[in-house]
Amino acid sequence: MNKRVKDVVEAIVGAVQRVLDEKEVSESEYRNALHYLMKVAETGETALLCDVFFNSTVVATKARTSGGSTPAIEGPYYRDDAPLVDDRLKTYATDDHKPLLINGTVKAVDGTLVENVTIDVWHSTPDGKYSGFHDDIPTDFYRGKLRVGKEGSFRVRTTMPVPYQIPDQGPTGALLETMGGHSWRPAHVHFKVKAPGYETLTTQYYFEGGDWVTDDCCNGVDSSLIAPDLVEEGSRVMNIDFVIEPAREQMGAQA
Ligand code: MBD
Ligand code: FE
């Protein structure tokens, strides 16, 4: 018996029951919904569908109590097996997008330097795919792990991502369309900042003035995550000073 699981699942079941009742959902609608969910599972879109609707809510809960940098949704395309990279993500030889330089620092909330920090960086390919998930693109493209230097700074080069359409041919895209919505996300770069003894910071950054920044289908944009339009020597530049907080006990965690 796990009290936390009981608590949360009972609340979810209660919420769904209330909606079925209030909306007077019929048997055929209910069966349609079940078939829909089976299609979601068959097409491997379970994480995608849930992330579209729920990831931002979980992130908002974390953000309320976090003293560190603004967190953001992870999305379904993180790979823990990305390669270590030095100062550049591997990009396609044919990629003619504007160069992007991402640099900044990592510090603890009390301003001190943190040891052994790694930053996972990942973003989509020029054609809006994620390596390691789509089209058999090898996992080392457009993603990598950076080691932050002893002085707390990092720097990596890549190319500019573009607005991203979440897979729109499957059940997730179909549902968004049926609901009169769209399946576009603003161009973004994902980050995961990890250090022993610290809370992992998962976040993403967007580009000032970019399409869909104010209308993300995943509701993932916070104004503090929009990088100003800064260009130096033909390269778009993103300066990010990450702030991470000491690890805390996880709420409700059980052995
Ligand atoms: C993505 O690339 C993404 O970042 C999120 C949050 C959801 C779907 C696709
Ligand atoms: Fe993404």
mmCIF file of C-alpha atoms and ligand atoms in Angstrom:
data_model
loop_
_atom_site.group_PDB
_atom_site.id
_atom_site.type_symbol
_atom_site.label_atom_id
_atom_site.label_comp_id
_atom_site.label_asym_id
_atom_site.label_seq_id
_atom_site.Cartn_x
_atom_site.Cartn_y
_atom_site.Cartn_z
ATOM 1 C CA MET A 1 0.000 0.000 0.000
ATOM 2 C CA ASN A 2 1.408 3.361 -1.051
ATOM 3 C CA LYS A 3 -0.435 6.283 0.508
ATOM 4 C CA ARG A 4 0.748 8.800 -2.047
ATOM 5 C CA VAL A 5 -0.379 6.672 -4.994
ATOM 6 C CA LYS A 6 -3.741 6.099 -3.316
ATOM 7 C CA ASP A 7 -4.165 9.833 -2.672
ATOM 8 C CA VAL A 8 -3.322 10.982 -6.168
ATOM 9 C CA VAL A 9 -5.067 8.222 -8.092
ATOM 10 C CA GLU A 10 -8.255 8.576 -6.053
ATOM 11 C CA ALA A 11 -8.243 12.292 -6.817
ATOM 12 C CA ILE A 12 -7.697 11.677 -10.546
ATOM 13 C CA VAL A 13 -10.478 9.099 -10.664
ATOM 14 C CA GLY A 14 -12.784 11.461 -8.814
ATOM 15 C CA ALA A 15 -12.010 14.307 -11.210
ATOM 16 C CA VAL A 16 -12.676 12.132 -14.268
ATOM 17 C CA GLN A 17 -15.913 10.813 -12.758
ATOM 18 C CA ARG A 18 -17.084 14.373 -12.145
ATOM 19 C CA VAL A 19 -16.447 15.320 -15.770
ATOM 20 C CA LEU A 20 -18.189 12.214 -17.138
ATOM 21 C CA ASP A 21 -21.174 13.128 -14.994
ATOM 22 C CA GLU A 22 -21.221 16.875 -15.694
ATOM 23 C CA LYS A 23 -20.775 16.452 -19.452
ATOM 24 C CA GLU A 24 -23.179 13.514 -19.559
ATOM 25 C CA VAL A 25 -20.695 11.475 -21.569
ATOM 26 C CA SER A 26 -22.463 8.661 -23.433
ATOM 27 C CA GLU A 27 -21.428 5.042 -23.755
ATOM 28 C CA SER A 28 -20.348 5.514 -27.372
ATOM 29 C CA GLU A 29 -18.323 8.610 -26.499
ATOM 30 C CA TYR A 30 -16.701 6.653 -23.705
ATOM 31 C CA ARG A 31 -15.835 3.791 -26.109
ATOM 32 C CA ASN A 32 -14.474 6.282 -28.637
ATOM 33 C CA ALA A 33 -12.239 7.720 -25.932
ATOM 34 C CA LEU A 34 -10.915 4.272 -25.059
ATOM 35 C CA HIS A 35 -10.119 3.535 -28.700
ATOM 36 C CA TYR A 36 -8.390 6.878 -28.895
ATOM 37 C CA LEU A 37 -6.212 6.076 -25.874
ATOM 38 C CA MET A 38 -5.305 2.695 -27.356
ATOM 39 C CA LYS A 39 -4.202 4.452 -30.542
ATOM 40 C CA VAL A 40 -2.095 6.838 -28.468
ATOM 41 C CA ALA A 41 -0.335 3.898 -26.862
ATOM 42 C CA GLU A 42 0.091 1.994 -30.155
ATOM 43 C CA THR A 43 1.686 4.987 -31.861
ATOM 44 C CA GLY A 44 4.015 5.617 -28.920
ATOM 45 C CA GLU A 45 2.521 9.053 -28.255
ATOM 46 C CA THR A 46 1.579 8.590 -24.615
ATOM 47 C CA ALA A 47 4.357 10.847 -23.326
ATOM 48 C CA LEU A 48 3.729 13.397 -26.075
ATOM 49 C CA LEU A 49 0.016 13.643 -25.358
ATOM 50 C CA CYS A 50 0.509 13.927 -21.592
ATOM 51 C CA ASP A 51 3.289 16.479 -21.980
ATOM 52 C CA VAL A 52 1.101 18.687 -24.177
ATOM 53 C CA PHE A 53 -1.566 18.943 -21.497
ATOM 54 C CA PHE A 54 0.073 18.272 -18.139
ATOM 55 C CA ASN A 55 3.817 18.884 -18.082
ATOM 56 C CA SER A 56 3.399 22.650 -17.659
ATOM 57 C CA THR A 57 1.205 22.101 -14.591
ATOM 58 C CA VAL A 58 3.807 19.951 -12.870
ATOM 59 C CA VAL A 59 6.460 22.522 -13.755
ATOM 60 C CA ALA A 60 4.339 25.343 -12.308
ATOM 61 C CA THR A 61 4.157 23.456 -9.009
ATOM 62 C CA LYS A 62 7.940 23.168 -8.963
ATOM 63 C CA ALA A 63 8.389 26.813 -9.953
ATOM 64 C CA ARG A 64 6.248 28.016 -7.022
ATOM 65 C CA THR A 65 8.649 26.634 -4.474
ATOM 66 C CA SER A 66 11.934 26.871 -6.338
ATOM 67 C CA GLY A 67 14.468 29.511 -5.427
ATOM 68 C CA GLY A 68 16.510 28.735 -8.529
ATOM 69 C CA SER A 69 16.114 29.469 -12.226
ATOM 70 C CA THR A 70 12.693 29.188 -13.812
ATOM 71 C CA PRO A 71 12.040 25.566 -14.729
ATOM 72 C CA ALA A 72 10.227 24.577 -17.916
ATOM 73 C CA ILE A 73 8.740 21.463 -19.418
ATOM 74 C CA GLU A 74 11.086 18.647 -20.393
ATOM 75 C CA GLY A 75 8.965 17.327 -23.229
ATOM 76 C CA PRO A 76 9.212 13.783 -24.541
ATOM 77 C CA TYR A 77 12.592 13.964 -26.302
ATOM 78 C CA TYR A 78 15.301 13.925 -23.646
ATOM 79 C CA ARG A 79 17.993 11.243 -24.007
ATOM 80 C CA ASP A 80 20.290 10.504 -21.106
ATOM 81 C CA ASP A 81 22.739 8.781 -23.468
ATOM 82 C CA ALA A 82 23.731 11.899 -25.385
ATOM 83 C CA PRO A 83 27.491 12.213 -25.854
ATOM 84 C CA LEU A 84 29.771 14.513 -23.924
ATOM 85 C CA VAL A 85 30.591 17.480 -26.115
ATOM 86 C CA ASP A 86 33.349 19.998 -25.874
ATOM 87 C CA ASP A 87 32.200 23.266 -27.310
ATOM 88 C CA ARG A 88 29.879 22.392 -30.195
ATOM 89 C CA LEU A 89 26.825 20.243 -30.843
ATOM 90 C CA LYS A 90 27.084 18.022 -33.897
ATOM 91 C CA THR A 91 24.902 19.487 -36.646
ATOM 92 C CA TYR A 92 24.171 18.418 -40.212
ATOM 93 C CA ALA A 93 26.775 19.401 -42.814
ATOM 94 C CA THR A 94 23.843 20.752 -44.830
ATOM 95 C CA ASP A 95 22.505 22.857 -41.952
ATOM 96 C CA ASP A 96 22.592 26.478 -43.138
ATOM 97 C CA HIS A 97 20.770 27.956 -40.170
ATOM 98 C CA LYS A 98 22.272 30.927 -38.397
ATOM 99 C CA PRO A 99 24.943 29.947 -35.860
ATOM 100 C CA LEU A 100 23.864 30.047 -32.226
ATOM 101 C CA LEU A 101 26.262 30.577 -29.350
ATOM 102 C CA ILE A 102 24.945 29.659 -25.925
ATOM 103 C CA ASN A 103 27.046 30.744 -23.000
ATOM 104 C CA GLY A 104 26.620 31.489 -19.362
ATOM 105 C CA THR A 105 27.246 30.410 -15.835
ATOM 106 C CA VAL A 106 25.929 28.028 -13.217
ATOM 107 C CA LYS A 107 25.768 29.031 -9.550
ATOM 108 C CA ALA A 108 23.973 27.922 -6.426
ATOM 109 C CA VAL A 109 21.166 30.062 -4.983
ATOM 110 C CA ASP A 110 23.579 31.447 -2.390
ATOM 111 C CA GLY A 111 25.886 32.626 -5.185
ATOM 112 C CA THR A 112 28.590 30.044 -4.633
ATOM 113 C CA LEU A 113 30.198 27.932 -7.323
ATOM 114 C CA VAL A 114 28.998 24.346 -7.716
ATOM 115 C CA GLU A 115 31.290 21.448 -8.535
ATOM 116 C CA ASN A 116 30.772 18.741 -11.127
ATOM 117 C CA VAL A 117 27.968 20.369 -13.037
ATOM 118 C CA THR A 118 26.855 18.920 -16.347
ATOM 119 C CA ILE A 119 24.351 20.550 -18.668
ATOM 120 C CA ASP A 120 22.388 18.526 -21.176
ATOM 121 C CA VAL A 121 21.518 20.621 -24.213
ATOM 122 C CA TRP A 122 19.139 19.411 -26.913
ATOM 123 C CA HIS A 123 17.058 20.890 -29.698
ATOM 124 C CA SER A 124 15.386 19.861 -32.919
ATOM 125 C CA THR A 125 17.033 19.395 -36.311
ATOM 126 C CA PRO A 126 16.442 21.953 -39.095
ATOM 127 C CA ASP A 127 13.534 19.806 -40.282
ATOM 128 C CA GLY A 128 11.928 19.704 -36.872
ATOM 129 C CA LYS A 129 12.941 16.241 -35.703
ATOM 130 C CA TYR A 130 14.692 15.045 -32.552
ATOM 131 C CA SER A 131 17.653 12.713 -32.861
ATOM 132 C CA GLY A 132 17.287 9.414 -31.063
ATOM 133 C CA PHE A 133 13.527 9.493 -31.643
ATOM 134 C CA HIS A 134 12.727 10.332 -35.254
ATOM 135 C CA ASP A 135 13.896 9.024 -38.633
ATOM 136 C CA ASP A 136 16.758 6.985 -37.099
ATOM 137 C CA ILE A 137 18.817 10.155 -36.652
ATOM 138 C CA PRO A 138 21.875 9.157 -34.587
ATOM 139 C CA THR A 139 21.613 10.351 -30.995
ATOM 140 C CA ASP A 140 24.748 12.461 -31.155
ATOM 141 C CA PHE A 141 23.194 15.026 -33.496
ATOM 142 C CA TYR A 142 21.750 18.201 -31.967
ATOM 143 C CA ARG A 143 22.288 17.080 -28.408
ATOM 144 C CA GLY A 144 25.125 16.762 -25.939
ATOM 145 C CA LYS A 145 26.317 16.980 -22.368
ATOM 146 C CA LEU A 146 28.559 19.859 -21.370
ATOM 147 C CA ARG A 147 30.834 19.842 -18.378
ATOM 148 C CA VAL A 148 30.828 23.169 -16.624
ATOM 149 C CA GLY A 149 34.291 24.489 -15.834
ATOM 150 C CA LYS A 150 35.638 25.027 -12.336
ATOM 151 C CA GLU A 151 34.982 28.757 -12.679
ATOM 152 C CA GLY A 152 31.292 27.979 -13.267
ATOM 153 C CA SER A 153 31.007 28.966 -16.917
ATOM 154 C CA PHE A 154 30.020 27.136 -20.067
ATOM 155 C CA ARG A 155 29.860 27.831 -23.760
ATOM 156 C CA VAL A 156 28.532 25.793 -26.664
ATOM 157 C CA ARG A 157 27.894 26.415 -30.339
ATOM 158 C CA THR A 158 25.104 25.030 -32.477
ATOM 159 C CA THR A 159 22.679 26.338 -35.081
ATOM 160 C CA MET A 160 19.368 28.133 -34.625
ATOM 161 C CA PRO A 161 16.379 25.883 -34.094
ATOM 162 C CA VAL A 162 13.134 26.849 -35.821
ATOM 163 C CA PRO A 163 9.539 26.703 -34.646
ATOM 164 C CA TYR A 164 8.630 23.137 -34.060
ATOM 165 C CA GLN A 165 5.479 21.295 -35.005
ATOM 166 C CA ILE A 166 4.829 18.398 -32.694
ATOM 167 C CA PRO A 167 4.075 15.234 -34.679
ATOM 168 C CA ASP A 168 0.750 16.190 -36.275
ATOM 169 C CA GLN A 169 -0.036 12.995 -38.183
ATOM 170 C CA GLY A 170 -0.787 10.951 -35.082
ATOM 171 C CA PRO A 171 -3.558 10.982 -32.477
ATOM 172 C CA THR A 172 -2.092 13.914 -30.501
ATOM 173 C CA GLY A 173 -2.137 16.228 -33.521
ATOM 174 C CA ALA A 174 -5.576 14.942 -34.495
ATOM 175 C CA LEU A 175 -6.998 15.798 -31.091
ATOM 176 C CA LEU A 176 -5.500 19.294 -31.089
ATOM 177 C CA GLU A 177 -6.987 19.888 -34.536
ATOM 178 C CA THR A 178 -10.382 18.521 -33.508
ATOM 179 C CA MET A 179 -10.299 20.960 -30.593
ATOM 180 C CA GLY A 180 -9.613 23.860 -32.979
ATOM 181 C CA GLY A 181 -6.071 24.283 -31.718
ATOM 182 C CA HIS A 182 -2.700 23.916 -33.395
ATOM 183 C CA SER A 183 0.396 21.825 -32.855
ATOM 184 C CA TRP A 184 3.167 24.454 -32.983
ATOM 185 C CA ARG A 185 5.817 25.262 -30.419
ATOM 186 C CA PRO A 186 8.121 28.290 -30.635
ATOM 187 C CA ALA A 187 11.768 27.569 -31.493
ATOM 188 C CA HIS A 188 13.424 26.402 -28.312
ATOM 189 C CA VAL A 189 16.514 24.869 -26.783
ATOM 190 C CA HIS A 190 16.221 22.399 -23.909
ATOM 191 C CA PHE A 191 18.544 22.286 -20.908
ATOM 192 C CA LYS A 192 18.977 19.967 -17.964
ATOM 193 C CA VAL A 193 21.439 21.153 -15.343
ATOM 194 C CA LYS A 194 22.667 18.445 -12.984
ATOM 195 C CA ALA A 195 25.076 18.488 -10.067
ATOM 196 C CA PRO A 196 25.564 16.127 -7.120
ATOM 197 C CA GLY A 197 23.676 17.397 -4.079
ATOM 198 C CA TYR A 198 21.512 19.797 -6.096
ATOM 199 C CA GLU A 199 18.039 19.704 -7.517
ATOM 200 C CA THR A 200 18.139 18.982 -11.225
ATOM 201 C CA LEU A 201 16.970 21.995 -13.186
ATOM 202 C CA THR A 202 15.057 21.133 -16.350
ATOM 203 C CA THR A 203 14.215 24.105 -18.500
ATOM 204 C CA GLN A 204 14.097 25.492 -22.008
ATOM 205 C CA TYR A 205 14.715 28.867 -23.588
ATOM 206 C CA TYR A 206 12.949 30.640 -26.434
ATOM 207 C CA PHE A 207 13.860 33.473 -28.794
ATOM 208 C CA GLU A 208 12.505 37.003 -28.533
ATOM 209 C CA GLY A 209 10.225 37.826 -31.450
ATOM 210 C CA GLY A 210 9.936 34.222 -32.599
ATOM 211 C CA ASP A 211 6.747 32.737 -34.019
ATOM 212 C CA TRP A 212 4.490 31.021 -31.486
ATOM 213 C CA VAL A 213 6.328 32.444 -28.473
ATOM 214 C CA THR A 214 3.002 33.837 -27.284
ATOM 215 C CA ASP A 215 0.937 30.842 -28.414
ATOM 216 C CA ASP A 216 2.744 27.602 -27.565
ATOM 217 C CA CYS A 217 0.615 24.468 -27.946
ATOM 218 C CA CYS A 218 2.323 23.102 -24.833
ATOM 219 C CA ASN A 219 1.916 26.267 -22.754
ATOM 220 C CA GLY A 220 5.613 26.069 -21.903
ATOM 221 C CA VAL A 221 6.761 29.684 -22.178
ATOM 222 C CA ASP A 222 7.508 31.933 -19.224
ATOM 223 C CA SER A 223 8.651 35.472 -20.037
ATOM 224 C CA SER A 224 11.866 34.911 -18.082
ATOM 225 C CA LEU A 225 12.767 32.156 -20.560
ATOM 226 C CA ILE A 226 12.735 34.351 -23.679
ATOM 227 C CA ALA A 227 16.277 35.182 -24.746
ATOM 228 C CA PRO A 228 16.720 38.745 -26.064
ATOM 229 C CA ASP A 229 17.508 39.226 -29.739
ATOM 230 C CA LEU A 230 21.275 39.453 -29.453
ATOM 231 C CA VAL A 231 23.629 38.976 -32.414
ATOM 232 C CA GLU A 232 27.410 39.087 -32.271
ATOM 233 C CA GLU A 233 29.703 38.416 -35.222
ATOM 234 C CA GLY A 234 26.920 36.852 -37.271
ATOM 235 C CA SER A 235 25.936 34.522 -34.464
ATOM 236 C CA ARG A 236 22.787 34.689 -32.401
ATOM 237 C CA VAL A 237 23.892 34.727 -28.774
ATOM 238 C CA MET A 238 22.037 33.335 -25.788
ATOM 239 C CA ASN A 239 23.382 34.288 -22.370
ATOM 240 C CA ILE A 240 22.047 32.199 -19.536
ATOM 241 C CA ASP A 241 23.006 32.332 -15.892
ATOM 242 C CA PHE A 242 21.561 29.236 -14.298
ATOM 243 C CA VAL A 243 20.839 29.187 -10.586
ATOM 244 C CA ILE A 244 20.340 25.806 -8.934
ATOM 245 C CA GLU A 245 19.230 24.926 -5.431
ATOM 246 C CA PRO A 246 20.397 22.304 -2.972
ATOM 247 C CA ALA A 247 18.610 18.965 -3.142
ATOM 248 C CA ARG A 248 15.563 18.734 -0.942
ATOM 249 C CA GLU A 249 13.473 15.836 0.193
ATOM 250 C CA GLN A 250 10.913 14.945 -2.413
ATOM 251 C CA MET A 251 7.382 15.670 -1.285
ATOM 252 C CA GLY A 252 5.537 12.447 -0.591
ATOM 253 C CA ALA A 253 8.432 10.235 -1.639
ATOM 254 C CA GLN A 254 8.298 6.746 -0.231
ATOM 255 C CA ALA A 255 10.766 3.939 -0.066
HETATM 256 C C1 MBD B 1 8.771 19.073 -27.868
HETATM 257 O O1 MBD B 1 9.897 19.292 -28.577
HETATM 258 C C2 MBD B 1 8.709 19.622 -26.647
HETATM 259 O O2 MBD B 1 9.759 20.315 -26.224
HETATM 260 C C3 MBD B 1 7.565 19.453 -25.878
HETATM 261 C C4 MBD B 1 7.486 20.078 -24.544
HETATM 262 C C5 MBD B 1 6.506 18.727 -26.332
HETATM 263 C C6 MBD B 1 6.568 18.177 -27.570
HETATM 264 C C7 MBD B 1 7.685 18.348 -28.346
HETATM 265 FE FE FE B 2 11.385 20.311 -27.655
#
